[in-house]
CSV table of C-alpha atoms and ligand atoms in Angstrom, one decimal:
chain,number,residue,atom,x,y,z
R,33,UNK,CA,-14.4,12.1,-22.4
R,34,UNK,CA,-11.4,11.8,-20.1
R,35,UNK,CA,-12.2,12.6,-16.4
R,36,UNK,CA,-10.4,13.1,-13.1
R,37,UNK,CA,-12.2,12.7,-9.8
R,38,UNK,CA,-11.0,13.2,-6.3
R,39,UNK,CA,-12.4,12.6,-2.9
R,40,UNK,CA,-11.8,11.5,0.7
R,41,UNK,CA,-12.1,8.2,2.4
R,42,UNK,CA,-12.0,6.7,5.9
R,43,UNK,CA,-13.4,9.7,7.8
R,44,UNK,CA,-11.3,12.2,5.7
R,45,UNK,CA,-8.0,10.6,6.6
R,46,UNK,CA,-7.3,9.3,3.2
R,47,UNK,CA,-7.2,11.2,-0.1
R,48,UNK,CA,-8.2,9.4,-3.3
R,49,UNK,CA,-8.0,10.5,-6.9
R,50,UNK,CA,-8.6,8.6,-10.1
R,51,UNK,CA,-8.6,9.4,-13.8
R,52,UNK,CA,-9.3,7.9,-17.2
R,53,UNK,CA,-6.9,9.5,-19.7
R,54,UNK,CA,-7.4,7.5,-22.9
R,55,UNK,CA,-8.0,10.5,-25.2
R,56,UNK,CA,-5.2,12.4,-23.5
R,57,UNK,CA,-2.6,9.7,-24.1
R,58,UNK,CA,-3.9,9.0,-27.6
R,59,UNK,CA,-3.3,12.7,-28.5
R,60,UNK,CA,0.2,12.6,-27.0
R,61,UNK,CA,1.1,9.4,-28.9
R,62,UNK,CA,-0.4,10.8,-32.1
R,63,UNK,CA,1.6,14.1,-31.8
R,64,UNK,CA,4.9,12.6,-30.8
R,65,UNK,CA,4.7,9.3,-32.8
R,66,UNK,CA,6.1,7.5,-29.8
R,67,UNK,CA,7.2,3.8,-29.9
R,68,UNK,CA,5.0,1.3,-28.0
R,69,UNK,CA,7.2,1.3,-24.9
R,70,UNK,CA,7.7,5.1,-25.0
R,71,UNK,CA,3.9,5.5,-25.4
R,72,UNK,CA,3.3,3.5,-22.3
R,73,UNK,CA,6.0,5.4,-20.4
R,74,UNK,CA,4.7,8.8,-21.5
R,75,UNK,CA,1.1,7.9,-20.8
R,76,UNK,CA,1.9,6.7,-17.3
R,77,UNK,CA,3.9,9.9,-16.5
R,78,UNK,CA,1.1,12.2,-17.9
R,79,UNK,CA,-1.6,10.3,-15.9
R,80,UNK,CA,0.5,10.3,-12.8
R,81,UNK,CA,1.2,14.0,-13.1
R,82,UNK,CA,-2.5,14.6,-13.5
R,83,UNK,CA,-3.3,12.6,-10.3
R,84,UNK,CA,-0.4,14.3,-8.4
R,85,UNK,CA,-1.9,17.7,-9.4
R,86,UNK,CA,-5.5,16.9,-8.7
R,87,UNK,CA,-5.6,19.7,-6.1
R,88,UNK,CA,-4.0,22.4,-8.2
R,89,UNK,CA,-5.5,25.8,-7.9
R,90,UNK,CA,-5.9,28.4,-10.6
R,91,UNK,CA,-2.4,29.7,-11.8
R,92,UNK,CA,-0.7,26.6,-10.3
R,93,UNK,CA,1.5,24.5,-12.6
R,94,UNK,CA,2.9,21.0,-11.8
R,95,UNK,CA,5.8,19.6,-13.8
R,96,UNK,CA,7.2,16.1,-13.4
R,97,UNK,CA,10.4,15.4,-15.2
R,98,UNK,CA,12.3,12.2,-15.4
R,99,UNK,CA,16.0,12.6,-16.3
R,100,UNK,CA,16.6,9.1,-17.6
R,101,UNK,CA,19.9,7.2,-18.0
R,102,UNK,CA,18.2,4.9,-20.5
R,103,UNK,CA,17.4,5.2,-24.2
R,104,UNK,CA,14.3,7.4,-23.6
R,105,UNK,CA,16.7,10.1,-22.2
R,106,UNK,CA,13.9,12.0,-20.5
R,107,UNK,CA,10.1,12.3,-20.0
R,108,UNK,CA,8.3,15.4,-19.1
R,109,UNK,CA,4.7,16.1,-18.2
R,110,UNK,CA,3.0,19.3,-17.0
R,111,UNK,CA,-0.5,19.7,-15.5
R,112,UNK,CA,-2.5,22.8,-15.0
R,113,UNK,CA,-5.5,23.4,-12.7
R,114,UNK,CA,-8.0,23.4,-15.6
R,115,UNK,CA,-7.3,19.8,-16.4
R,116,UNK,CA,-4.9,20.4,-19.3
R,117,UNK,CA,-1.8,18.2,-19.5
R,118,UNK,CA,1.0,18.2,-22.0
R,119,UNK,CA,4.1,16.1,-22.2
R,120,UNK,CA,6.8,14.5,-24.3
R,121,UNK,CA,9.6,12.0,-24.4
R,122,UNK,CA,13.1,13.3,-25.3
R,123,UNK,CA,13.6,10.2,-27.5
R,124,UNK,CA,10.2,9.1,-28.6
R,125,UNK,CA,11.7,6.2,-30.6
R,126,UNK,CA,13.1,4.4,-27.6
R,127,UNK,CA,11.6,0.9,-27.5
R,128,UNK,CA,12.1,-2.6,-26.1
R,129,UNK,CA,10.6,-6.0,-26.8
R,130,UNK,CA,7.6,-6.8,-24.6
R,131,UNK,CA,8.4,-8.9,-21.6
R,132,UNK,CA,7.3,-12.5,-21.3
R,133,UNK,CA,4.2,-11.6,-19.3
R,134,UNK,CA,3.1,-9.2,-22.1
R,135,UNK,CA,4.0,-6.0,-20.1
R,136,UNK,CA,5.9,-3.2,-21.7
R,137,UNK,CA,9.5,-2.8,-20.5
R,138,UNK,CA,9.3,0.8,-19.4
R,139,UNK,CA,12.2,0.3,-16.9
R,140,UNK,CA,14.2,-0.9,-19.8
R,141,UNK,CA,14.0,2.5,-21.6
R,142,UNK,CA,14.1,4.6,-18.4
R,143,UNK,CA,17.1,2.8,-17.0
R,144,UNK,CA,17.5,4.7,-13.8
R,145,UNK,CA,18.0,8.4,-13.2
R,146,UNK,CA,16.1,11.1,-11.2
R,147,UNK,CA,12.4,12.0,-10.9
R,148,UNK,CA,11.9,15.7,-10.3
R,149,UNK,CA,8.7,17.5,-9.3
R,150,UNK,CA,8.4,21.2,-9.7
R,151,UNK,CA,5.4,23.1,-8.3
R,152,UNK,CA,5.0,26.7,-9.4
R,153,UNK,CA,2.2,29.2,-9.0
R,154,UNK,CA,1.4,32.5,-10.6
R,155,UNK,CA,3.6,32.1,-13.7
R,156,UNK,CA,0.7,33.2,-16.1
R,157,UNK,CA,0.4,36.4,-14.0
R,158,UNK,CA,4.0,37.2,-14.6
R,159,UNK,CA,4.9,36.4,-11.0
R,160,UNK,CA,8.2,34.6,-10.4
R,161,UNK,CA,7.9,33.0,-7.0
R,162,UNK,CA,10.5,30.4,-6.0
R,163,UNK,CA,9.2,27.1,-7.3
R,164,UNK,CA,9.0,24.1,-4.9
R,165,UNK,CA,11.3,21.4,-6.3
R,166,UNK,CA,11.6,17.8,-5.0
R,167,UNK,CA,13.9,15.1,-6.5
R,168,UNK,CA,14.2,11.4,-5.8
R,169,UNK,CA,16.3,8.7,-7.6
R,170,UNK,CA,14.3,6.4,-9.9
R,171,UNK,CA,13.7,3.2,-8.1
R,172,UNK,CA,12.0,0.8,-10.4
R,173,UNK,CA,11.5,2.9,-13.6
R,174,UNK,CA,7.8,1.6,-13.8
R,175,UNK,CA,6.9,5.3,-13.0
R,176,UNK,CA,3.9,4.6,-10.7
R,177,UNK,CA,6.3,3.3,-7.9
R,178,UNK,CA,8.6,6.2,-8.6
R,179,UNK,CA,5.9,8.7,-8.0
R,180,UNK,CA,4.9,6.9,-4.8
R,181,UNK,CA,8.5,7.0,-3.7
R,182,UNK,CA,8.6,10.7,-4.4
R,183,UNK,CA,5.5,11.3,-2.3
R,184,UNK,CA,6.9,9.3,0.6
R,185,UNK,CA,10.5,10.7,0.6
R,186,UNK,CA,9.9,14.2,-0.5
R,187,UNK,CA,6.4,15.1,0.8
R,188,UNK,CA,6.2,12.5,3.7
R,189,UNK,CA,3.0,11.1,2.2
R,190,UNK,CA,2.6,7.3,2.2
R,191,UNK,CA,0.7,6.5,-0.9
R,192,UNK,CA,-0.3,3.8,-3.4
R,193,UNK,CA,-0.1,4.7,-7.1
R,194,UNK,CA,-1.4,2.5,-9.9
R,195,UNK,CA,-1.1,3.7,-13.6
R,196,UNK,CA,-2.2,1.7,-16.6
R,197,UNK,CA,-1.7,2.3,-20.4
R,198,UNK,CA,-2.9,-0.5,-22.7
R,199,UNK,CA,-2.1,-0.5,-26.4
R,200,UNK,CA,-3.7,-2.1,-29.5
R,201,UNK,CA,-2.1,-2.9,-32.8
R,202,UNK,CA,-4.3,-0.5,-34.9
R,203,UNK,CA,-4.7,3.2,-34.7
R,204,UNK,CA,-5.1,5.1,-32.4
R,205,UNK,CA,-2.8,2.5,-30.8
R,206,UNK,CA,-3.8,3.4,-27.2
R,207,UNK,CA,-6.7,1.3,-26.1
R,208,UNK,CA,-7.3,2.7,-22.6
R,209,UNK,CA,-5.3,4.7,-20.1
R,210,UNK,CA,-5.9,5.8,-16.6
R,211,UNK,CA,-4.7,5.6,-13.0
R,212,UNK,CA,-5.6,5.8,-9.3
R,213,UNK,CA,-3.7,7.3,-6.3
R,214,UNK,CA,-4.4,6.9,-2.6
R,215,UNK,CA,-2.6,9.2,-0.1
R,216,UNK,CA,-2.6,8.6,3.6
R,217,UNK,CA,-3.0,11.9,5.6
R,218,UNK,CA,-1.1,12.1,8.9
R,219,UNK,CA,-4.3,11.5,10.8
R,220,UNK,CA,-4.9,8.1,9.0
R,221,UNK,CA,-5.3,5.1,11.2
R,222,UNK,CA,-2.4,2.6,10.5
R,223,UNK,CA,-5.1,-0.1,10.2
R,224,UNK,CA,-6.6,1.6,7.3
R,225,UNK,CA,-3.2,1.5,5.5
R,226,UNK,CA,-3.0,-2.2,6.1
R,227,UNK,CA,-6.6,-2.7,4.9
R,228,UNK,CA,-5.9,-0.8,1.7
R,229,UNK,CA,-2.6,-2.7,1.1
R,230,UNK,CA,-4.5,-5.9,1.5
R,231,UNK,CA,-7.3,-4.8,-0.9
R,232,UNK,CA,-4.8,-3.8,-3.5
R,233,UNK,CA,-2.9,-7.1,-3.1
R,234,UNK,CA,-6.1,-9.0,-3.8
R,235,UNK,CA,-7.7,-6.6,-6.3
R,236,UNK,CA,-7.7,-7.4,-10.0
R,237,UNK,CA,-4.8,-5.7,-11.7
R,238,UNK,CA,-5.6,-2.1,-12.3
R,239,UNK,CA,-4.2,-2.2,-15.8
R,240,UNK,CA,-6.6,-5.0,-16.7
R,241,UNK,CA,-9.5,-3.0,-15.2
R,242,UNK,CA,-8.5,0.0,-17.3
R,243,UNK,CA,-8.1,-2.2,-20.4
R,244,UNK,CA,-11.6,-3.5,-19.8
R,245,UNK,CA,-13.1,0.1,-19.7
R,246,UNK,CA,-13.2,0.9,-16.0
R,247,UNK,CA,-14.4,4.4,-14.9
R,248,UNK,CA,-12.5,6.5,-12.4
R,249,UNK,CA,-15.0,5.5,-9.7
R,250,UNK,CA,-14.5,1.8,-10.5
R,251,UNK,CA,-10.8,2.3,-10.0
R,252,UNK,CA,-11.3,3.9,-6.6
R,253,UNK,CA,-13.7,1.1,-5.5
R,254,UNK,CA,-11.2,-1.4,-6.6
R,255,UNK,CA,-8.5,0.2,-4.4
R,256,UNK,CA,-10.6,0.9,-1.4
R,257,UNK,CA,-12.7,-2.3,-1.2
R,258,UNK,CA,-15.2,-1.9,1.7
R,259,UNK,CA,-13.7,1.5,3.0
R,260,UNK,CA,-16.2,4.3,2.7
R,261,UNK,CA,-15.4,7.3,0.5
R,262,UNK,CA,-16.9,10.5,-0.8
R,263,UNK,CA,-16.3,12.1,-4.2
R,264,UNK,CA,-15.7,15.8,-3.7
R,265,UNK,CA,-15.1,16.9,-7.3
R,266,UNK,CA,-14.5,16.0,-10.9
R,267,UNK,CA,-13.1,17.7,-14.0
R,268,UNK,CA,-12.7,17.0,-17.6
R,269,UNK,CA,-9.1,16.5,-18.6
R,270,UNK,CA,-7.3,16.6,-22.0
R,271,UNK,CA,-4.0,16.9,-23.8
R,272,UNK,CA,-3.6,20.6,-24.3
R,273,UNK,CA,-0.5,22.8,-24.9
R,274,UNK,CA,-0.4,26.6,-24.4
R,275,UNK,CA,1.8,27.3,-27.4
R,276,UNK,CA,0.5,29.5,-30.2
R,277,UNK,CA,1.6,31.2,-33.4
R,278,UNK,CA,1.9,34.5,-31.4
R,279,UNK,CA,4.2,32.8,-28.8
R,280,UNK,CA,6.3,31.4,-31.7
R,281,UNK,CA,6.6,34.9,-33.1
R,282,UNK,CA,7.7,36.3,-29.7
R,283,UNK,CA,10.3,33.6,-29.4
R,284,UNK,CA,11.8,34.4,-32.8
R,285,UNK,CA,11.7,38.1,-31.9
R,286,UNK,CA,13.6,37.4,-28.7
R,287,UNK,CA,16.5,36.0,-30.7
R,288,UNK,CA,17.3,39.6,-31.8
R,289,UNK,CA,17.0,41.6,-35.0
R,290,UNK,CA,20.4,40.4,-36.5
R,291,UNK,CA,19.2,36.8,-36.2
R,292,UNK,CA,15.8,37.6,-37.7
R,293,UNK,CA,17.5,39.5,-40.6
R,294,UNK,CA,19.7,36.5,-41.4
R,295,UNK,CA,16.7,34.2,-41.3
R,296,UNK,CA,14.9,36.5,-43.7
R,297,UNK,CA,18.0,36.6,-46.1
R,298,UNK,CA,19.0,33.0,-45.9
R,299,UNK,CA,15.9,31.0,-45.2
R,300,UNK,CA,13.1,33.3,-46.3
R,301,UNK,CA,11.2,32.3,-43.2
R,302,UNK,CA,11.5,30.4,-40.0
R,303,UNK,CA,10.1,27.3,-38.5
R,304,UNK,CA,9.5,26.7,-34.8
R,305,UNK,CA,8.5,23.4,-33.3
R,306,UNK,CA,7.0,23.2,-29.8
R,307,UNK,CA,8.8,20.5,-27.8
R,308,UNK,CA,5.8,19.8,-25.6
R,309,UNK,CA,3.2,19.1,-28.4
R,310,UNK,CA,5.3,18.9,-31.6
R,311,UNK,CA,3.1,21.5,-33.3
R,312,UNK,CA,5.1,23.3,-36.1
R,313,UNK,CA,4.8,27.0,-36.7
R,314,UNK,CA,6.0,28.5,-39.9
R,315,UNK,CA,6.8,32.2,-40.1
R,316,UNK,CA,6.9,33.6,-43.7
R,317,UNK,CA,8.9,36.6,-45.0
R,318,UNK,CA,6.1,39.0,-44.0
R,319,UNK,CA,6.0,37.7,-40.5
R,320,UNK,CA,9.8,38.2,-40.1
R,321,UNK,CA,9.6,41.7,-41.7
R,322,UNK,CA,6.9,42.7,-39.2
R,323,UNK,CA,9.2,41.6,-36.3
R,324,UNK,CA,12.0,43.8,-37.7
R,325,UNK,CA,9.6,46.8,-38.0
R,326,UNK,CA,8.6,46.6,-34.3
K,243,ZN,ZN1,2.9,23.2,-27.9
């Protein structure tokens, strides 16, 4: 079961969060049939969004969108407070040969662009408050560094972000996925930042630790070394979309009765595919007629 944990370190001056997201990323890859490179890119973005949203409260929604200049065109992930995350790649077929060191060329398919973060609250209650939006240019396209760059430039939070998605040749293709994030609060002692940087520099590669089956706590220990920390909470996380047959019907109804009449006459039905989860909803003639009767 995938899990997200969060806590505080160094006398509550450093926030830490870590997650294992293997099943979540497997489900995204299964639904969107992403290429190997796009699978790694989408898995990293979904995991990073989950970590960035680790303190979401009920009715909050966090969306991270990369508008990419490269072949993948765009990547979107959205996290809710209950641990559900959904996401997609605009061009799931975008791919590149693996690099000489065996890593996936995520920057090759992202190719620059912008990373946008949208924080909203109350949307499920019908409220429409102004969303908080922050945007930064893509720096490396590796995604973890780009999220760290967003935190520093847009939220003035120095941070370290490590995201790992490892693949295997046979289904379900994703071997393990996860990530860890450390955020320095304004009260953090600069020496702590230096200690953490030093630990990270000498720690085994996070991707390798994830590949070898690390738990979220293992990842935090790996990042913090000898620094004391306390885990304050944990939650189960999963790939989950909020689309439904009813929402598909409402969407078709919103096109107007003339449009529905022509769907009925010409196509004898309608098909809606959810962009976030690739679920297909088929409305038959009776479904369309009941929209017209409303
Ligand atoms: Zn959906």
